[in-house]
Amino acid sequence: MSEFHIAVVAGDGIGPEVTEQAIAVLNKVGELFHHAFHFNKVLAGGCAIDATGKCLPEETLEECKKADSVLLGAVGGPKWDNVAGDQRPERALLGLREKLGLYANLRPAIIHKALADACPLKPEITGDSLDILIVRELTGGIYFGEKGYREGKYGQEAFDIEAYSEMEVKRIAKTAFEVAMQRNKKVTSVDKANVLESSRFWRKTVIEVAKEYPEVELTHMYVDNAAMQLIRNPKQFDVIVTSNIFGDILSDEASMITGSIGLLPSASLGQTGAGMYEPIHGSAPDIAGQDIANPVAAILSTAMMLKYSFKLDKEADAIEKAVTSVLEAGYRTPDIMSEGMKEVGTKEMGNLILHFLS
Ligand code: NAD
C-alpha cells in the first residue's frame, strides 16, 4: 500500500466546504485502489489572520513543505478587506508559491459534453467537448522584474521589466513537454517574438528543450494570434506554454470558454514533484455556508494531484469519469443549473461523485 501525506489549506468562505468533498473523494480512491492518504489541516488566509495574526503562519509553511502535496480551497473575503497589503489573506498564496518553489501553473480548460451549452462559443467551433491545458510560468517575467519610476523623454515615467533567464525558460518548457507526454503530445509555445527580445530568447530556448522530446510536436504562436485562435479554433490546442503575463491573460480567456468557474481545477508545480492543487475560483463569500457551492473544481484538483504529483493516472481517470457520469446523469449545483436538470447542493454533489466512483 502506498502512503501520501497531504497538507490541506481549506481557507475561507466556501474553501472548507469544497475541500471537505475533495477529501471524501480521495478517501474513497484510497479504499478502492489501496492507497492511504493522510490529511494534515493547516491554516492560511483570513482564518489564519483571525487565529494567529498572520495570513501564512510559519507552522503552515513548514507542514506544507513536509507534505507530498498541498490541497488548497480558497482564501480571502470582505472581513479582511481592510488588512494591510502584505498581510492580506491572498498574500498567503503568493507566499506558499514562492516558498514551495512552485514556478509552473497548470490550468486545464475543459468543456464537459453534458455542459456544452454553457460554452459561449458556437457549437460548431467547440464540438461537444474541449480539453486544453495552459502551462503558465509563475515566478518570473514582468511581474517579478525590476520596476520603478524614472525621468523619461516626456517627464516622469514608470517601468516594469520583462526578463527571463535560460534556466527559467528551460524548466517551464520541460514541465510543458512532460505533461504533453501524458496527454496528446502537442505543445504550442506562445510568445511575442516578432517584437520582444525576451520572447526571441524564450522561443530559442523552448526549441532547445524540444530536442529532448522528439515525440512531441512543437509549434509557436504570437500571443495576439493565440488570443484569437482560442476563440476561432480552440480545438487545435493541446498544451500551451507561455510566460507569466501572457499565461495570466490566456488562462482566464480559456476558462471563460468553458462557461463555469466552479468546474475548473489548477495545479502549481515545482522541481520536487510536490505541488499545490486548488480550484481556480475564489472563496465566494456571497454563497459561503449555504451548501450550494460547486465542489467539482476542488474534486478535479485532487485528480490533478494524483496524476501530476503521485503518477496515479488510473485513479485520476476514475475521479474524472465519476464527475462526467454525475453531470451526464443530469445533476447540477445552482451555478450550472439549467432547465430539466436535477438541482443538488455541495454535499449531495460530493456524495453522488462518491457513488459513481469505482
Ligand atoms: P470568486 O471566484 O470567489 O467568485 C466569483 C463568482 O463566482 C461569485 O458569484 C461566486 O459565488 C461564484 N463562484 C465561485 N466559485 C464557485 C463555486 N465553486 N460554486 C458556485 N459558484 C461559485 O471571486 P471573487 O468574488 O472575485 O473573490 C471573492 C474572494 O475570493 C476575494 O476575497 C478574493 O480575493 C478571493 N480569491 C481567492 C482566490 C484563491 O484563493 N485562489 C482566487 C480568487 C479570488
XYZ file of C-alpha atoms and ligand atoms in Angstrom:
402
model
C 0.000 0.000 0.000
C 1.396 3.418 -0.933
C 1.036 6.326 1.501
C 0.724 10.024 0.747
C 0.752 12.974 3.124
C -1.377 15.901 2.031
C -1.435 19.307 3.727
C -4.946 20.761 3.483
C -5.332 24.537 3.455
C -9.123 24.805 3.432
C -9.012 28.604 3.863
C -12.057 30.882 3.917
C -15.587 31.207 2.523
C -16.528 28.126 0.508
C -12.946 26.757 0.812
C -13.738 24.421 3.757
C -17.000 23.202 2.151
C -15.432 22.222 -1.158
C -12.231 20.743 0.309
C -14.348 18.527 2.592
C -15.855 16.926 -0.514
C -12.432 16.646 -2.156
C -11.050 14.832 0.911
C -14.002 12.410 0.871
C -13.241 11.605 -2.775
C -9.551 10.945 -2.027
C -10.526 8.676 0.867
C -12.786 6.668 -1.433
C -9.994 6.438 -4.053
C -7.724 5.196 -1.255
C -10.213 2.427 -0.377
C -10.780 1.390 -3.976
C -7.158 1.408 -5.114
C -5.428 0.580 -1.809
C -3.611 3.798 -1.016
C -3.511 5.626 2.300
C -3.993 9.388 2.099
C -3.151 11.228 5.335
C -4.533 14.744 5.726
C -2.984 17.471 7.828
C -5.269 20.510 8.121
C -3.404 23.810 8.413
C -4.412 27.473 8.494
C -3.776 30.138 5.855
C -5.659 33.206 4.682
C -8.279 35.082 6.674
C -8.885 32.288 9.187
C -5.143 32.275 9.950
C -5.185 36.053 10.493
C -8.020 35.586 12.994
C -6.244 32.751 14.807
C -2.609 33.880 14.706
C -2.440 37.436 13.326
C -0.596 36.189 10.215
C -2.011 35.121 6.837
C 0.684 32.458 6.428
C 1.889 31.204 9.818
C 5.370 29.621 9.930
C 3.865 26.306 11.086
C 1.619 26.155 7.983
C 4.593 26.744 5.736
C 6.626 24.038 7.457
C 3.776 21.493 7.233
C 3.232 22.299 3.549
C 6.966 21.886 2.844
C 6.972 18.474 4.536
C 3.859 17.225 2.716
C 3.819 15.229 -0.528
C 1.379 17.828 -1.877
C -0.918 20.652 -0.794
C -4.675 20.823 -1.370
C -5.988 24.378 -1.152
C -9.596 25.608 -1.023
C -9.645 29.408 -1.353
C -8.666 32.380 0.768
C -9.989 35.882 1.369
C -13.250 37.660 1.959
C -14.738 41.048 2.858
C -13.945 40.586 6.559
C -10.238 41.048 5.800
C -10.532 43.715 3.075
C -9.008 46.362 5.331
C -6.000 44.326 6.447
C -2.642 45.878 5.375
C -1.369 44.815 1.908
C 1.449 42.485 2.972
C -0.842 40.621 5.404
C -3.919 40.317 3.188
C -5.269 36.728 3.012
C -4.354 36.469 -0.697
C -0.685 37.120 0.186
C -0.690 33.613 1.708
C -0.974 32.166 -1.813
C 1.991 34.156 -3.104
C 3.962 33.140 -0.002
C 3.172 29.465 -0.491
C 4.046 29.548 -4.200
C 7.311 31.342 -3.515
C 8.447 29.291 -0.523
C 7.470 25.975 -2.096
C 9.275 26.966 -5.320
C 6.168 26.489 -7.471
C 7.097 28.007 -10.824
C 4.645 26.213 -13.130
C 0.920 26.841 -13.095
C -1.228 24.295 -14.928
C -4.765 25.301 -15.806
C -6.943 22.993 -17.852
C -9.879 24.414 -19.779
C -12.268 21.538 -20.251
C -15.765 21.514 -21.660
C -17.776 18.521 -20.485
C -20.134 17.115 -23.123
C -23.060 17.378 -20.696
C -22.376 21.105 -20.199
C -21.593 22.037 -23.800
C -24.478 24.557 -23.667
C -22.617 26.645 -21.072
C -19.874 27.430 -23.610
C -20.370 30.926 -25.051
C -18.914 29.865 -28.433
C -20.968 28.377 -31.265
C -21.300 24.564 -31.072
C -19.628 24.127 -34.481
C -16.453 25.715 -33.037
C -16.023 23.561 -29.933
C -17.956 20.424 -30.882
C -19.270 18.734 -27.748
C -16.034 18.794 -25.776
C -12.741 20.607 -25.380
C -9.590 19.874 -23.382
C -6.750 22.415 -23.337
C -4.008 22.716 -20.729
C -2.290 26.063 -20.197
C 1.165 25.897 -18.591
C 1.993 29.350 -17.272
C 5.378 30.419 -15.879
C 4.517 31.654 -12.407
C 7.511 33.160 -10.632
C 9.379 35.189 -13.265
C 8.893 37.704 -16.057
C 7.438 41.180 -15.835
C 5.502 40.559 -12.591
C 8.776 39.972 -10.755
C 11.190 42.059 -12.851
C 12.800 45.352 -11.957
C 10.232 48.117 -11.641
C 10.134 51.744 -10.657
C 9.837 55.356 -11.710
C 12.362 57.473 -13.597
C 12.714 60.657 -15.568
C 11.963 59.867 -19.216
C 11.735 61.705 -22.530
C 8.336 63.207 -21.608
C 8.889 63.685 -17.852
C 8.257 61.155 -15.119
C 7.529 57.608 -16.296
C 7.008 54.180 -14.731
C 8.550 50.924 -15.937
C 8.327 47.138 -15.391
C 10.945 44.901 -16.960
C 10.244 41.559 -18.639
C 13.296 39.318 -18.240
C 13.678 35.540 -18.422
C 16.806 33.505 -17.768
C 17.630 30.369 -19.728
C 17.116 28.320 -16.549
C 13.590 29.698 -16.036
C 12.507 29.051 -19.633
C 14.109 25.602 -19.719
C 12.358 24.376 -16.586
C 8.882 25.617 -17.590
C 9.342 24.209 -21.111
C 10.353 20.880 -19.585
C 7.174 20.874 -17.453
C 5.090 21.542 -20.584
C 6.759 18.735 -22.576
C 6.443 16.306 -19.662
C 2.690 16.935 -19.277
C 2.228 16.825 -23.056
C 3.742 13.309 -22.943
C 0.891 12.371 -20.564
C -1.668 13.910 -22.986
C -1.813 14.338 -26.785
C 1.879 15.182 -27.319
C 1.326 18.667 -28.789
C 2.860 21.860 -27.363
C 2.174 25.402 -28.586
C 4.674 27.906 -27.209
C 3.137 31.385 -27.086
C 5.353 34.470 -27.245
C 5.727 37.841 -28.946
C 8.959 37.038 -30.737
C 8.183 39.446 -33.611
C 8.676 42.359 -31.174
C 10.270 41.318 -27.874
C 13.887 40.252 -27.376
C 12.877 38.277 -24.268
C 10.381 36.360 -26.451
C 13.020 35.561 -29.089
C 15.165 34.138 -26.298
C 12.118 32.239 -24.945
C 11.461 30.700 -28.378
C 15.103 29.719 -28.976
C 15.284 28.066 -25.529
C 11.995 26.170 -25.963
C 13.309 24.809 -29.302
C 16.445 23.577 -27.475
C 14.366 21.756 -24.824
C 12.110 20.252 -27.519
C 15.090 18.206 -28.801
C 14.769 16.033 -25.665
C 11.137 15.258 -26.588
C 11.140 14.090 -30.217
C 7.669 12.564 -29.842
C 6.102 15.928 -29.020
C 5.010 18.218 -31.849
C 6.077 21.812 -31.092
C 4.555 24.889 -32.732
C 4.985 28.602 -31.942
C 2.349 31.302 -31.931
C 2.360 35.046 -31.239
C 0.251 35.947 -28.235
C -2.154 38.201 -30.157
C -2.842 35.380 -32.608
C -3.210 32.881 -29.710
C -5.883 35.104 -28.122
C -7.794 34.997 -31.426
C -7.226 31.298 -32.093
C -8.622 30.366 -28.661
C -11.937 31.812 -29.824
C -11.729 30.898 -33.529
C -10.467 27.320 -33.283
C -9.692 26.237 -29.690
C -9.649 22.567 -30.637
C -6.246 22.992 -32.338
C -4.575 23.266 -28.893
C -3.407 20.557 -26.507
C -0.756 22.107 -24.204
C 0.007 25.841 -24.367
C 3.207 27.004 -22.637
C 3.765 30.677 -22.038
C 5.186 33.428 -19.827
C 3.679 34.738 -16.601
C 1.819 37.734 -18.053
C 0.633 36.056 -21.282
C -0.451 32.989 -19.281
C -2.371 35.122 -16.804
C -4.484 36.562 -19.601
C -4.834 33.486 -21.831
C -5.793 31.152 -18.952
C -8.655 33.458 -17.950
C -9.776 33.651 -21.571
C -9.648 29.863 -21.894
C -11.588 29.334 -18.652
C -14.378 31.607 -19.894
C -14.764 29.399 -22.964
C -15.781 26.538 -20.668
C -18.596 28.567 -19.100
C -18.258 27.691 -15.404
C -15.797 28.812 -12.775
C -16.991 26.124 -10.345
C -15.672 23.294 -12.510
C -12.052 24.206 -13.179
C -9.090 22.908 -11.166
C -5.463 24.050 -11.249
C -2.035 22.865 -10.204
C 1.155 24.692 -9.294
C 4.276 22.591 -9.641
C 7.947 22.954 -8.762
C 11.108 20.942 -9.093
C 10.371 18.354 -6.415
C 7.196 16.706 -7.723
C 5.177 18.004 -4.788
C 2.635 20.587 -5.896
C -0.213 22.768 -4.761
C -3.657 21.947 -6.133
C -6.637 24.285 -5.974
C -9.844 25.274 -7.739
C -9.441 28.392 -9.909
C -12.348 30.100 -8.137
C -12.061 32.266 -5.031
C -13.743 31.994 -1.631
C -17.169 33.075 -3.000
C -18.272 34.811 0.226
C -21.696 35.512 -1.357
C -22.618 31.808 -1.213
C -20.444 30.544 1.693
C -22.075 28.356 4.354
C -25.208 27.671 2.307
C -24.326 24.230 0.933
C -24.709 25.463 -2.654
C -21.067 25.839 -3.794
C -19.965 23.593 -6.627
C -17.326 21.179 -5.263
C -16.313 19.841 -8.699
C -13.320 22.185 -9.211
C -11.887 21.128 -5.833
C -12.575 17.458 -6.586
C -10.941 17.697 -10.024
C -7.952 19.363 -8.331
C -7.414 16.087 -6.468
C -7.447 14.258 -9.820
C -4.661 16.580 -10.997
C -2.738 15.864 -7.777
C -2.985 12.121 -8.352
C -1.882 12.475 -11.962
C 0.914 15.035 -11.768
C 2.397 14.578 -8.274
C 1.654 10.942 -7.434
C 1.653 9.494 -11.002
C -1.608 7.632 -10.259
C -3.177 8.016 -13.717
C -5.780 5.261 -13.308
C -7.040 6.769 -10.062
C -7.140 10.284 -11.579
C -9.121 8.976 -14.552
C -11.592 7.316 -12.155
C -12.328 10.686 -10.489
C -12.728 12.457 -13.833
C -15.056 9.710 -15.082
C -17.166 9.883 -11.906
C -17.603 13.659 -12.381
C -18.557 13.138 -16.035
C -21.086 10.437 -15.061
C -22.760 12.672 -12.469
C -23.053 15.521 -14.980
C -24.366 13.157 -17.659
C -26.950 11.839 -15.173
C -28.298 15.423 -15.014
C -27.207 16.543 -11.525
C -26.289 20.214 -11.200
C -25.305 22.625 -8.442
C -27.120 26.001 -8.750
C -24.229 27.716 -10.619
C -24.586 25.306 -13.577
C -28.301 24.563 -13.243
C -30.412 24.503 -16.402
C -33.957 23.511 -17.248
C -34.821 19.829 -16.882
C -31.797 19.053 -14.680
C -31.808 17.962 -11.011
C -30.548 20.616 -8.591
C -28.310 19.427 -5.730
C -26.199 21.078 -3.034
C -22.478 20.823 -2.260
C -22.710 17.723 -0.056
C -25.108 15.866 -2.317
C -22.915 16.597 -5.342
C -19.951 15.198 -3.413
C -21.936 12.090 -2.409
C -23.063 11.494 -5.994
C -19.457 11.632 -7.206
C -18.526 9.114 -4.478
C -21.390 6.917 -5.656
C -20.179 6.931 -9.284
C -16.547 6.378 -8.296
C -15.427 2.840 -8.969
P -14.906 34.171 -6.632
O -14.309 33.177 -7.550
O -14.835 33.865 -5.191
O -16.455 34.384 -7.007
C -16.888 34.886 -8.265
C -18.348 34.439 -8.526
O -18.358 33.040 -8.833
C -19.244 34.601 -7.289
O -20.534 34.969 -7.710
C -19.284 33.219 -6.675
O -20.456 32.942 -5.955
C -19.158 32.322 -7.887
N -18.431 31.077 -7.563
C -17.102 30.938 -7.331
N -16.817 29.668 -7.026
C -17.981 28.986 -7.078
C -18.322 27.622 -6.846
N -17.412 26.699 -6.516
N -19.619 27.280 -6.958
C -20.553 28.170 -7.302
N -20.290 29.472 -7.548
C -19.017 29.875 -7.426
O -14.207 35.576 -6.951
P -14.378 36.984 -6.212
O -15.800 37.207 -5.821
O -13.703 37.939 -7.109
O -13.498 36.871 -4.901
C -14.011 36.548 -3.605
C -12.843 36.434 -2.641
O -12.004 35.339 -3.039
C -11.940 37.667 -2.617
O -11.529 37.897 -1.285
C -10.771 37.275 -3.483
O -9.600 37.976 -3.158
C -10.658 35.803 -3.166
N -10.000 34.993 -4.212
C -9.248 33.953 -3.775
C -8.660 33.114 -4.716
C -7.886 31.940 -4.208
O -7.913 31.656 -3.026
N -7.200 31.215 -5.071
C -8.867 33.315 -6.085
C -9.670 34.379 -6.496
C -10.247 35.207 -5.533
